[in-house]
mmCIF file of C-alpha atoms in Angstrom:
data_model
loop_
_atom_site.group_PDB
_atom_site.id
_atom_site.type_symbol
_atom_site.label_atom_id
_atom_site.label_comp_id
_atom_site.label_asym_id
_atom_site.label_seq_id
_atom_site.Cartn_x
_atom_site.Cartn_y
_atom_site.Cartn_z
ATOM 1 C CA MET Q 25 7.812 -12.058 28.108
ATOM 2 C CA SER Q 26 8.232 -12.025 24.312
ATOM 3 C CA LYS Q 27 8.424 -14.346 21.411
ATOM 4 C CA THR Q 28 10.469 -14.416 18.209
ATOM 5 C CA LEU Q 29 9.307 -15.029 14.634
ATOM 6 C CA LYS Q 30 11.393 -18.222 14.634
ATOM 7 C CA ASP Q 31 9.618 -19.393 17.912
ATOM 8 C CA ILE Q 32 6.201 -18.962 16.318
ATOM 9 C CA GLN Q 33 7.181 -20.592 13.010
ATOM 10 C CA GLU Q 34 8.573 -23.629 14.951
ATOM 11 C CA LYS Q 35 5.184 -23.848 16.742
ATOM 12 C CA LEU Q 36 3.432 -23.683 13.326
ATOM 13 C CA ASP Q 37 5.745 -26.429 11.958
ATOM 14 C CA SER Q 38 4.957 -28.651 14.990
ATOM 15 C CA GLN Q 39 1.162 -27.889 14.765
ATOM 16 C CA GLN Q 40 1.187 -26.309 18.219
ATOM 17 C CA ALA Q 41 0.534 -22.671 17.255
ATOM 18 C CA ALA Q 42 -2.616 -20.893 18.263
ATOM 19 C CA VAL Q 43 -3.795 -19.077 15.130
ATOM 20 C CA PHE Q 44 -6.969 -16.969 14.913
ATOM 21 C CA THR Q 45 -8.494 -14.737 12.289
ATOM 22 C CA ALA Q 46 -9.021 -11.180 13.436
ATOM 23 C CA ASP Q 47 -12.812 -11.842 13.574
ATOM 24 C CA GLU Q 48 -12.260 -14.881 15.779
ATOM 25 C CA PHE Q 49 -9.916 -12.913 18.068
ATOM 26 C CA LYS Q 50 -12.446 -10.011 18.322
ATOM 27 C CA SER Q 51 -15.232 -12.483 19.119
ATOM 28 C CA LYS Q 52 -13.133 -13.727 22.104
ATOM 29 C CA LEU Q 53 -12.851 -10.147 23.270
ATOM 30 C CA ARG Q 54 -16.565 -9.576 22.940
ATOM 31 C CA ARG Q 55 -17.306 -12.560 24.989
ATOM 32 C CA GLY Q 56 -15.078 -11.020 27.802
ATOM 33 C CA GLU Q 57 -12.240 -13.534 27.482
ATOM 34 C CA ASP Q 58 -8.937 -12.414 28.926
ATOM 35 C CA VAL Q 59 -6.586 -13.174 26.030
ATOM 36 C CA THR Q 60 -2.936 -13.224 27.055
ATOM 37 C CA LEU Q 61 0.284 -13.592 25.136
ATOM 38 C CA ASP Q 62 0.261 -17.344 25.943
ATOM 39 C CA ASP Q 63 -3.114 -17.774 24.256
ATOM 40 C CA VAL Q 64 -2.362 -16.535 20.758
ATOM 41 C CA ASP Q 65 0.575 -16.781 18.351
ATOM 42 C CA VAL Q 66 -0.778 -15.328 15.099
ATOM 43 C CA VAL Q 67 -3.855 -13.216 14.129
ATOM 44 C CA THR Q 68 -4.638 -13.054 10.398
ATOM 45 C CA CYS Q 69 -6.178 -9.665 9.348
ATOM 46 C CA GLY Q 70 -7.892 -8.906 5.994
ATOM 47 C CA THR Q 71 -9.416 -6.254 3.922
ATOM 48 C CA SER Q 72 -11.070 -6.098 0.580
ATOM 49 C CA GLY Q 73 -12.184 -3.005 -1.295
ATOM 50 C CA VAL Q 74 -11.695 -0.573 -4.118
ATOM 51 C CA MET Q 75 -7.977 0.064 -4.387
ATOM 52 C CA SER Q 76 -7.328 2.572 -7.173
ATOM 53 C CA GLY Q 77 -3.550 2.246 -7.061
ATOM 54 C CA THR Q 78 -3.467 -1.179 -8.618
ATOM 55 C CA THR Q 79 -1.254 -1.784 -11.596
ATOM 56 C CA ALA Q 80 -0.377 -4.843 -13.686
ATOM 57 C CA LEU Q 81 3.129 -5.390 -15.276
ATOM 58 C CA LEU Q 82 2.700 -7.683 -18.269
ATOM 59 C CA HIS Q 83 5.121 -9.199 -20.789
ATOM 60 C CA ILE Q 84 3.017 -9.899 -23.827
ATOM 61 C CA PRO Q 85 4.010 -11.821 -26.930
ATOM 62 C CA VAL Q 86 2.503 -10.124 -29.974
ATOM 63 C CA ALA Q 87 4.171 -11.240 -33.164
ATOM 64 C CA GLN Q 88 7.232 -13.050 -34.508
ATOM 65 C CA PRO Q 89 10.547 -11.350 -33.692
ATOM 66 C CA GLY Q 90 11.409 -8.755 -36.301
ATOM 67 C CA GLU Q 91 7.787 -8.137 -37.451
ATOM 68 C CA PHE Q 92 7.529 -4.744 -35.859
ATOM 69 C CA SER Q 93 10.252 -2.330 -34.913
ATOM 70 C CA LYS Q 94 8.980 -0.918 -31.661
ATOM 71 C CA ALA Q 95 5.561 -0.660 -29.963
ATOM 72 C CA LYS Q 96 4.218 2.941 -29.600
ATOM 73 C CA GLU Q 97 0.731 2.223 -28.371
ATOM 74 C CA VAL Q 98 -0.779 -0.890 -26.784
ATOM 75 C CA TYR Q 99 -4.410 -1.652 -26.069
ATOM 76 C CA ILE Q 100 -5.718 -4.659 -24.227
ATOM 77 C CA ASN Q 101 -9.479 -5.126 -24.774
ATOM 78 C CA GLY Q 102 -9.448 -1.531 -25.674
ATOM 79 C CA ILE Q 103 -7.689 -0.455 -22.401
ATOM 80 C CA PRO Q 104 -4.621 1.707 -22.950
ATOM 81 C CA ALA Q 105 -1.404 -0.018 -21.705
ATOM 82 C CA TYR Q 106 1.900 1.744 -21.537
ATOM 83 C CA PRO Q 107 4.913 0.104 -23.289
ATOM 84 C CA GLY Q 108 8.295 0.223 -21.535
ATOM 85 C CA PRO Q 109 10.524 1.013 -19.861
ATOM 86 C CA CYS Q 110 12.435 -1.858 -21.293
ATOM 87 C CA PRO Q 111 13.120 -1.317 -25.047
ATOM 88 C CA ASN Q 112 11.105 -3.779 -27.208
ATOM 89 C CA GLU Q 113 12.787 -3.193 -30.594
ATOM 90 C CA LEU Q 114 12.268 -6.127 -32.958
ATOM 91 C CA LEU Q 115 11.487 -8.551 -30.193
ATOM 92 C CA GLY Q 116 7.882 -9.224 -31.258
ATOM 93 C CA SER Q 117 6.868 -8.892 -27.594
ATOM 94 C CA VAL Q 118 6.398 -5.963 -25.319
ATOM 95 C CA ASP Q 119 6.455 -5.033 -21.551
ATOM 96 C CA VAL Q 120 3.480 -2.902 -20.573
ATOM 97 C CA MET Q 121 2.007 -1.279 -17.424
ATOM 98 C CA VAL Q 122 -1.823 -1.372 -17.124
ATOM 99 C CA TYR Q 123 -3.563 0.779 -14.543
ATOM 100 C CA GLY Q 124 -6.583 -0.614 -12.750
ATOM 101 C CA THR Q 125 -8.323 2.757 -13.305
ATOM 102 C CA ASN Q 126 -7.878 2.871 -17.064
ATOM 103 C CA HIS Q 127 -11.110 2.646 -19.130
ATOM 104 C CA SER Q 128 -11.641 0.771 -22.321
ATOM 105 C CA THR Q 129 -12.168 2.586 -25.585
ATOM 106 C CA THR Q 130 -14.049 -0.304 -27.114
ATOM 107 C CA ILE Q 131 -16.051 -1.999 -24.303
ATOM 108 C CA GLU Q 132 -18.621 -0.017 -22.371
ATOM 109 C CA ASP Q 133 -18.212 0.147 -18.541
ATOM 110 C CA TYR Q 134 -15.036 -1.981 -18.765
ATOM 111 C CA GLY Q 135 -11.730 -0.976 -17.136
ATOM 112 C CA GLY Q 136 -8.542 -2.340 -15.693
ATOM 113 C CA GLY Q 137 -10.180 -4.156 -12.802
ATOM 114 C CA PHE Q 138 -12.441 -6.058 -15.064
ATOM 115 C CA LEU Q 139 -9.444 -6.874 -17.377
ATOM 116 C CA PHE Q 140 -7.358 -8.139 -14.410
ATOM 117 C CA LYS Q 141 -10.206 -10.405 -13.375
ATOM 118 C CA ASP Q 142 -10.603 -11.764 -16.910
ATOM 119 C CA LEU Q 143 -6.850 -12.452 -17.018
ATOM 120 C CA VAL Q 144 -6.700 -14.259 -13.724
ATOM 121 C CA GLU Q 145 -9.761 -16.300 -14.831
ATOM 122 C CA GLY Q 146 -7.706 -17.447 -17.827
ATOM 123 C CA ARG Q 147 -9.889 -15.733 -20.357
ATOM 124 C CA GLU Q 148 -8.572 -14.710 -23.740
ATOM 125 C CA VAL Q 149 -8.003 -11.015 -24.350
ATOM 126 C CA GLU Q 150 -7.288 -8.951 -27.440
ATOM 127 C CA VAL Q 151 -4.020 -7.093 -27.694
ATOM 128 C CA LYS Q 152 -3.542 -4.410 -30.341
ATOM 129 C CA VAL Q 153 -0.156 -2.858 -30.904
ATOM 130 C CA ILE Q 154 0.610 0.237 -33.026
ATOM 131 C CA ASP Q 155 4.303 0.535 -33.773
ATOM 132 C CA VAL Q 156 6.428 3.578 -34.350
ATOM 133 C CA ASP Q 157 5.811 3.218 -38.106
ATOM 134 C CA ASP Q 158 2.001 3.271 -37.502
ATOM 135 C CA ASN Q 159 1.596 -0.342 -38.445
ATOM 136 C CA THR Q 160 -1.083 -2.206 -36.439
ATOM 137 C CA PHE Q 161 -0.691 -5.851 -35.018
ATOM 138 C CA THR Q 162 -3.485 -7.645 -33.350
ATOM 139 C CA THR Q 163 -3.417 -10.876 -31.457
ATOM 140 C CA LYS Q 164 -5.283 -12.761 -28.726
ATOM 141 C CA VAL Q 165 -3.549 -14.101 -25.574
ATOM 142 C CA THR Q 166 -4.240 -15.471 -22.240
ATOM 143 C CA ILE Q 167 -2.260 -15.017 -19.008
ATOM 144 C CA ASP Q 168 -0.581 -18.397 -19.631
ATOM 145 C CA ASP Q 169 0.991 -16.933 -22.828
ATOM 146 C CA MET Q 170 2.581 -14.136 -20.742
ATOM 147 C CA PRO Q 171 5.978 -14.923 -19.292
ATOM 148 C CA THR Q 172 5.385 -12.212 -16.696
ATOM 149 C CA ALA Q 173 2.081 -11.090 -15.127
ATOM 150 C CA ARG Q 174 2.728 -9.288 -11.840
ATOM 151 C CA MET Q 175 0.414 -7.039 -9.878
ATOM 152 C CA ILE Q 176 1.808 -4.020 -8.110
ATOM 153 C CA GLY Q 177 -0.349 -2.203 -5.648
ATOM 154 C CA THR Q 178 1.080 1.288 -5.196
ATOM 155 C CA ARG Q 179 -1.258 2.203 -2.299
ATOM 156 C CA ASN Q 180 -3.308 -0.762 -0.941
ATOM 157 C CA ALA Q 181 -4.868 -1.694 2.418
ATOM 158 C CA PHE Q 182 -5.238 1.751 3.836
ATOM 159 C CA LYS Q 183 -5.428 2.135 7.575
ATOM 160 C CA ASN Q 184 -7.547 5.283 7.466
ATOM 161 C CA TYR Q 185 -10.469 6.148 5.248
ATOM 162 C CA ASN Q 186 -12.915 8.991 4.872
ATOM 163 C CA SER Q 187 -16.616 8.372 4.127
ATOM 164 C CA PHE Q 188 -19.036 10.548 2.211
ATOM 165 C CA THR Q 189 -22.436 12.085 1.979
ATOM 166 C CA ASN Q 190 -23.875 14.883 -0.194
ATOM 167 C CA PRO Q 191 -25.222 17.990 1.543
ATOM 168 C CA SER Q 192 -26.366 19.429 -1.779
ATOM 169 C CA PRO Q 193 -29.664 18.600 -3.542
ATOM 170 C CA LYS Q 194 -27.655 18.252 -6.817
ATOM 171 C CA ALA Q 195 -26.206 14.832 -7.475
ATOM 172 C CA GLN Q 196 -22.404 14.673 -7.509
ATOM 173 C CA LYS Q 197 -20.204 12.265 -9.594
ATOM 174 C CA SER Q 198 -17.414 10.623 -7.747
ATOM 175 C CA ILE Q 199 -15.311 7.468 -7.519
ATOM 176 C CA PHE Q 200 -16.668 7.034 -3.970
ATOM 177 C CA ASN Q 201 -20.138 6.011 -5.060
ATOM 178 C CA ALA Q 202 -21.608 3.607 -7.589
ATOM 179 C CA SER Q 203 -23.339 6.434 -9.505
ATOM 180 C CA PRO Q 204 -23.622 10.138 -8.930
ATOM 181 C CA MET Q 205 -24.437 10.566 -5.196
ATOM 182 C CA GLU Q 206 -27.899 11.979 -4.441
ATOM 183 C CA GLY Q 207 -28.660 14.609 -1.760
ATOM 184 C CA PRO Q 208 -29.174 16.310 0.429
ATOM 185 C CA TYR Q 209 -28.055 14.029 3.307
ATOM 186 C CA ASN Q 210 -29.903 10.935 1.902
ATOM 187 C CA SER Q 211 -26.879 8.838 0.765
ATOM 188 C CA TYR Q 212 -23.819 7.588 2.505
ATOM 189 C CA SER Q 213 -20.878 5.664 1.167
ATOM 190 C CA PHE Q 214 -17.881 4.231 3.120
ATOM 191 C CA SER Q 215 -14.791 2.076 2.781
ATOM 192 C CA GLY Q 216 -12.625 -0.048 5.076
ATOM 193 C CA CYS Q 217 -13.222 -3.217 6.991
ATOM 194 C CA GLY Q 218 -12.771 -1.679 10.495
ATOM 195 C CA GLU Q 219 -11.456 -3.961 13.305
ATOM 196 C CA ILE Q 220 -10.236 -6.755 10.972
ATOM 197 C CA ASN Q 221 -8.194 -4.406 8.678
ATOM 198 C CA PRO Q 222 -4.450 -5.169 8.908
ATOM 199 C CA LEU Q 223 -3.050 -1.727 9.597
ATOM 200 C CA GLU Q 224 -5.780 -0.945 12.183
ATOM 201 C CA ASN Q 225 -4.292 -3.987 14.072
ATOM 202 C CA ASP Q 226 -0.730 -2.800 13.647
ATOM 203 C CA PRO Q 227 -0.957 0.986 13.609
ATOM 204 C CA GLN Q 228 2.741 1.604 14.389
ATOM 205 C CA GLN Q 229 3.691 -1.091 11.900
ATOM 206 C CA ASN Q 230 5.683 -3.049 14.421
ATOM 207 C CA VAL Q 231 5.065 -6.159 12.247
ATOM 208 C CA ILE Q 232 3.846 -4.928 8.810
ATOM 209 C CA LYS Q 233 6.956 -3.527 7.135
ATOM 210 C CA GLU Q 234 9.290 -4.114 4.137
ATOM 211 C CA GLY Q 235 9.482 -7.785 3.431
ATOM 212 C CA THR Q 236 6.366 -8.897 5.287
ATOM 213 C CA LYS Q 237 4.702 -11.711 3.530
ATOM 214 C CA VAL Q 238 1.025 -11.239 2.549
ATOM 215 C CA LEU Q 239 -1.763 -12.720 0.479
ATOM 216 C CA LEU Q 240 -2.799 -10.506 -2.320
ATOM 217 C CA ASN Q 241 -5.836 -11.743 -4.094
ATOM 218 C CA GLY Q 242 -5.016 -15.200 -2.786
ATOM 219 C CA ALA Q 243 -1.399 -15.178 -4.089
ATOM 220 C CA SER Q 244 1.589 -15.174 -1.834
ATOM 221 C CA GLY Q 245 3.044 -11.668 -2.062
ATOM 222 C CA VAL Q 246 5.107 -9.238 -0.157
ATOM 223 C CA VAL Q 247 5.245 -5.683 1.199
ATOM 224 C CA ILE Q 248 7.760 -3.746 -0.773
ATOM 225 C CA ASP Q 249 7.345 -0.560 1.328
ATOM 226 C CA ASN Q 250 4.725 1.884 2.336
ATOM 227 C CA GLY Q 251 2.760 3.163 -0.636
ATOM 228 C CA THR Q 252 2.345 6.499 -2.341
ATOM 229 C CA ARG Q 253 0.719 9.216 -0.213
ATOM 230 C CA SER Q 254 1.377 7.061 2.893
ATOM 231 C CA THR Q 255 1.997 8.887 6.188
ATOM 232 C CA PRO Q 256 2.603 7.597 9.763
ATOM 233 C CA GLU Q 257 -0.911 8.829 10.579
ATOM 234 C CA LYS Q 258 -2.526 7.446 7.478
ATOM 235 C CA PRO Q 259 -0.386 4.531 6.246
ATOM 236 C CA ASN Q 260 -0.996 2.297 3.261
ATOM 237 C CA LEU Q 261 1.082 -0.402 1.593
ATOM 238 C CA LEU Q 262 3.056 -1.062 -1.615
ATOM 239 C CA LEU Q 263 2.400 -4.696 -2.376
ATOM 240 C CA THR Q 264 3.206 -7.134 -5.196
ATOM 241 C CA ALA Q 265 2.280 -10.762 -6.190
ATOM 242 C CA ASP Q 266 2.184 -13.012 -9.170
ATOM 243 C CA MET Q 267 -1.107 -12.669 -10.958
ATOM 244 C CA LYS Q 268 -0.791 -16.234 -12.203
ATOM 245 C CA GLN Q 269 -1.218 -17.446 -8.672
ATOM 246 C CA MET Q 270 -4.308 -15.335 -7.882
ATOM 247 C CA ASN Q 271 -7.828 -16.421 -7.235
ATOM 248 C CA ASN Q 272 -10.280 -14.408 -9.422
ATOM 249 C CA TYR Q 273 -12.827 -14.328 -6.627
ATOM 250 C CA TYR Q 274 -10.702 -11.800 -4.692
ATOM 251 C CA LEU Q 275 -10.313 -9.135 -7.349
ATOM 252 C CA GLY Q 276 -12.262 -7.401 -10.124
ATOM 253 C CA GLY Q 277 -13.837 -4.268 -11.577
ATOM 254 C CA PHE Q 278 -16.066 -1.913 -9.722
ATOM 255 C CA ARG Q 279 -18.114 0.673 -11.586
ATOM 256 C CA THR Q 280 -18.413 4.066 -10.012
ATOM 257 C CA GLY Q 281 -19.889 7.430 -10.828
ATOM 258 C CA LEU Q 282 -16.699 8.380 -12.715
ATOM 259 C CA GLY Q 283 -16.210 5.021 -14.454
ATOM 260 C CA PRO Q 284 -14.801 1.627 -13.642
ATOM 261 C CA GLU Q 285 -12.347 1.095 -10.820
ATOM 262 C CA VAL Q 286 -10.577 -1.985 -9.406
ATOM 263 C CA PHE Q 287 -10.976 -3.872 -6.112
ATOM 264 C CA ASP Q 288 -8.421 -6.249 -4.378
ATOM 265 C CA SER Q 289 -8.378 -8.387 -1.287
ATOM 266 C CA VAL Q 290 -5.426 -8.511 1.116
ATOM 267 C CA ALA Q 291 -4.598 -10.697 4.162
ATOM 268 C CA ILE Q 292 -1.624 -10.162 6.437
ATOM 269 C CA PRO Q 293 -0.473 -12.279 9.413
ATOM 270 C CA ILE Q 294 0.239 -10.508 12.687
ATOM 271 C CA PRO Q 295 2.677 -12.687 14.756
ATOM 272 C CA VAL Q 296 2.023 -11.770 18.404
ATOM 273 C CA LEU Q 297 5.565 -11.254 19.569
ATOM 274 C CA ASN Q 298 4.940 -9.079 22.668
ATOM 275 C CA GLU Q 299 2.435 -7.320 24.791
ATOM 276 C CA ASP Q 300 2.473 -4.136 22.723
ATOM 277 C CA ILE Q 301 1.463 -6.135 19.521
ATOM 278 C CA LEU Q 302 -1.192 -7.936 21.522
ATOM 279 C CA ASN Q 303 -2.712 -4.746 22.837
ATOM 280 C CA ASN Q 304 -2.889 -3.197 19.354
ATOM 281 C CA LEU Q 305 -4.910 -6.282 18.274
ATOM 282 C CA LYS Q 306 -7.573 -5.456 20.823
ATOM 283 C CA VAL Q 307 -8.820 -2.557 18.811
ATOM 284 C CA MET Q 308 -12.605 -2.785 18.114
ATOM 285 C CA ASN Q 309 -14.911 -1.170 15.610
ATOM 286 C CA LYS Q 310 -16.132 1.432 18.148
ATOM 287 C CA ASP Q 311 -12.541 2.579 18.642
ATOM 288 C CA ILE Q 312 -11.882 3.376 14.998
ATOM 289 C CA SER Q 313 -13.053 6.792 13.810
ATOM 290 C CA LEU Q 314 -14.617 7.256 10.374
ATOM 291 C CA PRO Q 315 -14.802 10.853 9.270
ATOM 292 C CA VAL Q 316 -17.946 11.789 7.189
ATOM 293 C CA CYS Q 317 -16.963 14.244 4.561
ATOM 294 C CA ASP Q 318 -18.761 16.295 1.894
ATOM 295 C CA ILE Q 319 -18.469 14.447 -1.403
ATOM 296 C CA HIS Q 320 -17.665 17.719 -3.030
ATOM 297 C CA GLY Q 321 -14.560 18.518 -0.952
ATOM 298 C CA ARG Q 322 -13.632 14.931 0.025
ATOM 299 C CA HIS Q 323 -11.367 15.972 2.783
ATOM 300 C CA LEU Q 324 -13.737 18.431 4.651
ATOM 301 C CA PRO Q 325 -15.205 16.521 7.605
ATOM 302 C CA ILE Q 326 -18.718 17.257 8.550
ATOM 303 C CA ASP Q 327 -18.798 14.878 11.572
ATOM 304 C CA THR Q 328 -17.283 11.616 12.652
ATOM 305 C CA VAL Q 329 -18.813 8.119 13.109
ATOM 306 C CA ASP Q 330 -17.058 4.793 13.665
ATOM 307 C CA TYR Q 331 -16.794 1.316 12.215
ATOM 308 C CA THR Q 332 -19.771 -0.090 14.055
ATOM 309 C CA VAL Q 333 -21.411 0.572 10.699
ATOM 310 C CA TRP Q 334 -20.348 -3.083 10.054
ATOM 311 C CA GLU Q 335 -22.246 -4.383 13.063
ATOM 312 C CA ASN Q 336 -25.720 -5.958 12.971
ATOM 313 C CA VAL Q 337 -25.952 -5.574 9.148
ATOM 314 C CA ASP Q 338 -26.175 -7.923 6.143
ATOM 315 C CA TYR Q 339 -23.111 -8.663 4.037
ATOM 316 C CA ARG Q 340 -25.140 -9.775 1.007
ATOM 317 C CA PRO Q 341 -28.491 -8.963 -0.563
ATOM 318 C CA THR Q 342 -31.362 -11.261 -0.942
ATOM 319 C CA THR Q 343 -33.754 -11.156 -3.915
ATOM 320 C CA ASP Q 344 -37.485 -11.666 -4.435
ATOM 321 C CA PRO Q 345 -37.947 -12.038 -8.271
ATOM 322 C CA ASP Q 346 -41.733 -12.409 -7.768
ATOM 323 C CA SER Q 347 -42.036 -8.868 -6.586
ATOM 324 C CA CYS Q 348 -40.435 -7.519 -9.816
ATOM 325 C CA PHE Q 349 -42.653 -5.330 -12.018
ATOM 326 C CA GLY Q 350 -40.352 -5.635 -15.022
ATOM 327 C CA CYS Q 351 -39.206 -2.016 -14.964
ATOM 328 C CA ILE Q 352 -37.425 -0.941 -18.095
ATOM 329 C CA PRO Q 353 -34.598 -0.215 -17.668
ATOM 330 C CA CYS Q 354 -33.814 -2.392 -14.648
ATOM 331 C CA LEU Q 355 -31.867 -0.083 -12.311
ATOM 332 C CA PRO Q 356 -30.044 -2.765 -10.279
ATOM 333 C CA GLU Q 357 -28.838 -4.362 -13.519
ATOM 334 C CA ILE Q 358 -27.603 -0.980 -14.837
ATOM 335 C CA TYR Q 359 -25.911 0.148 -11.719
ATOM 336 C CA CYS Q 360 -24.566 -3.026 -10.091
ATOM 337 C CA PRO Q 361 -20.843 -2.094 -9.742
ATOM 338 C CA THR Q 362 -19.486 -5.644 -10.313
ATOM 339 C CA LYS Q 363 -22.094 -6.735 -12.881
ATOM 340 C CA ALA Q 364 -23.397 -9.378 -10.355
ATOM 341 C CA TYR Q 365 -27.077 -8.547 -10.803
ATOM 342 C CA LYS Q 366 -28.587 -10.745 -13.516
ATOM 343 C CA LYS Q 367 -31.553 -10.476 -15.908
ATOM 344 C CA ASP Q 368 -33.358 -13.211 -14.019
ATOM 345 C CA LYS Q 369 -33.275 -10.861 -10.945
ATOM 346 C CA THR Q 370 -30.836 -12.987 -9.076
ATOM 347 C CA VAL Q 371 -27.347 -12.116 -7.805
ATOM 348 C CA ASP Q 372 -24.257 -14.045 -8.781
ATOM 349 C CA PRO Q 373 -22.563 -14.862 -5.482
ATOM 350 C CA GLU Q 374 -19.128 -15.142 -7.135
ATOM 351 C CA LEU Q 375 -19.439 -11.629 -8.502
ATOM 352 C CA CYS Q 376 -21.365 -9.883 -5.728
ATOM 353 C CA PHE Q 377 -19.378 -7.370 -3.631
ATOM 354 C CA GLY Q 378 -21.963 -6.753 -1.019
ATOM 355 C CA CYS Q 379 -22.039 -3.033 -1.868
ATOM 356 C CA GLY Q 380 -25.849 -2.907 -1.500
ATOM 357 C CA TYR Q 381 -26.366 -0.543 -4.348
ATOM 358 C CA CYS Q 382 -28.800 -2.813 -6.101
ATOM 359 C CA ALA Q 383 -31.222 -2.410 -3.141
ATOM 360 C CA THR Q 384 -30.598 1.274 -3.069
ATOM 361 C CA VAL Q 385 -31.769 1.915 -6.641
ATOM 362 C CA CYS Q 386 -34.531 -0.718 -6.996
ATOM 363 C CA PRO Q 387 -38.001 0.999 -6.565
ATOM 364 C CA ARG Q 388 -39.741 -2.356 -5.887
ATOM 365 C CA GLY Q 389 -37.377 -3.861 -3.299
ATOM 366 C CA VAL Q 390 -36.522 -6.845 -5.402
ATOM 367 C CA PRO Q 391 -33.036 -6.985 -4.001
ATOM 368 C CA SER Q 392 -33.037 -6.117 -0.345
ATOM 369 C CA ILE Q 393 -30.235 -5.743 2.258
ATOM 370 C CA ASP Q 394 -29.909 -4.231 5.712
ATOM 371 C CA MET Q 395 -26.798 -1.887 5.602
ATOM 372 C CA GLY Q 396 -27.838 0.206 8.663
ATOM 373 C CA ARG Q 397 -27.533 3.941 8.965
ATOM 374 C CA ILE Q 398 -25.367 6.656 10.493
ATOM 375 C CA GLU Q 399 -26.360 9.686 12.649
ATOM 376 C CA ILE Q 400 -24.461 12.857 12.344
ATOM 377 C CA GLU Q 401 -24.823 16.548 13.292
ATOM 378 C CA ALA Q 402 -24.805 18.780 10.210
ATOM 379 C CA ASP Q 403 -26.196 22.293 9.514
ATOM 380 C CA GLY Q 404 -27.500 22.484 13.001
ATOM 381 C CA LYS Q 405 -29.543 19.352 12.687
ATOM 382 C CA THR Q 406 -29.395 15.623 13.576
ATOM 383 C CA ARG Q 407 -29.234 13.746 10.387
ATOM 384 C CA LYS Q 408 -30.031 10.076 10.118
ATOM 385 C CA ILE Q 409 -28.574 8.803 6.840
ATOM 386 C CA PRO Q 410 -28.949 5.312 5.338
ATOM 387 C CA VAL Q 411 -25.858 3.447 4.181
ATOM 388 C CA THR Q 412 -26.454 3.321 0.432
ATOM 389 C CA CYS Q 413 -23.077 2.059 -0.949
ATOM 390 C CA ARG Q 414 -20.244 0.157 0.528
ATOM 391 C CA GLN Q 415 -16.933 0.184 -1.283
ATOM 392 C CA SER Q 416 -15.326 -2.504 0.912
ATOM 393 C CA ASP Q 417 -16.461 -6.083 1.198
ATOM 394 C CA LYS Q 418 -16.389 -7.560 4.696
ATOM 395 C CA GLN Q 419 -17.320 -10.985 3.526
ATOM 396 C CA ARG Q 420 -14.317 -11.254 1.110
ATOM 397 C CA ALA Q 421 -12.096 -9.822 3.838
ATOM 398 C CA LEU Q 422 -13.239 -12.565 6.235
ATOM 399 C CA LYS Q 423 -12.763 -15.209 3.602
ATOM 400 C CA ILE Q 424 -9.213 -14.239 2.799
ATOM 401 C CA SER Q 425 -8.337 -13.971 6.485
ATOM 402 C CA MET Q 426 -9.532 -17.455 7.037
ATOM 403 C CA GLU Q 427 -7.616 -18.714 3.907
ATOM 404 C CA LEU Q 428 -4.348 -17.191 5.331
ATOM 405 C CA LYS Q 429 -5.063 -18.909 8.681
ATOM 406 C CA ASN Q 430 -5.533 -22.275 7.046
ATOM 407 C CA ARG Q 431 -2.406 -21.831 4.881
ATOM 408 C CA LEU Q 432 -0.374 -20.954 7.932
ATOM 409 C CA LEU Q 433 -1.677 -24.152 9.652
ATOM 410 C CA ASP Q 434 -1.042 -26.451 6.767
ATOM 411 C CA GLY Q 435 2.426 -25.019 6.041
ATOM 412 C CA THR Q 436 1.769 -23.577 2.560
ATOM 413 C CA PHE Q 437 2.334 -20.101 3.909
ATOM 414 C CA ARG Q 438 5.326 -19.369 6.132
ATOM 415 C CA LEU Q 439 6.159 -16.283 8.239
ATOM 416 C CA GLU Q 440 9.790 -16.367 7.344
#
């Protein structure tokens, strides 16, 4: 028995389709339910995390036509943007590419991810253009002033990730931790949403391929192809969507030990067309390996754990402001990657990423969160290492998966 995409879309149109989020589907399996091809038509999978290969293509009005000959350098809130490839002679506007990993020259701890969030929120940003004659033009714009604002993820939604610890007593700077990672063997950072991650549920890409419709940060988008550095064993995706349609909750900046990065959220529907696709959807956290690597070498596995690191843990911290001793400086406030930790010792739920780093660095336990621990064999010893930083957000992944499910059911998102 098999189904076609048209069959499933017709069931969606007639409100007869059985649609589940990946989390709901896995819950059925955990309860021991025998899920057959007749029981499910679509499973919506999601992930949210730091995705360095995120770029914005922006068309920005700067001045009246003829006021400058051609843009040579462009800065948005101090972040370098790259003009071109389309010539912009005498147009008064310019096409630019902005990388999510670029850092501002004027705003501390501010990078492309924070800029993208500000744009999607509708905030005004400052644009500075230096033309080929070394004249400077400055203006302020919002995303509504831009005829084009498109996000292109050059390598998003990885299937496979490595995770990291530091065997050395000397702290190591890395993009894979919110600050230089301490050691030896007392810190652990990981990425990926495990059993709800899209490519974990379609590992041979029977469904997720060129032209597949997705939600990228809440906007309807599409898979262009596999992304850069993608391999059949370790695939990732090249995605695009209109930034003007995005929800600012799903994206933003994330400060790391090597400066600001960018995070995104992605949801992808898996139409259950045949038994092979259904069987792939039965993958569980315990089935997905997670290599633990030396933060110095990045690709040198020490041992391997699995994605049960997401089980029986908290997704968000709680705070107890009364236990604060007023430390100066306040370490959670300094190190919170998304700037969610506030001066009043509370956490902004719209900004919080659930990385847990506030609890890791606070000496008084004002913010607290149970992130669990891993156990590995290293240097001839059994090492029990606490999870100290998560660079993926399971809560956002669950939310965007549910949003996609609801949009399939109400007809605002179509499979074809």
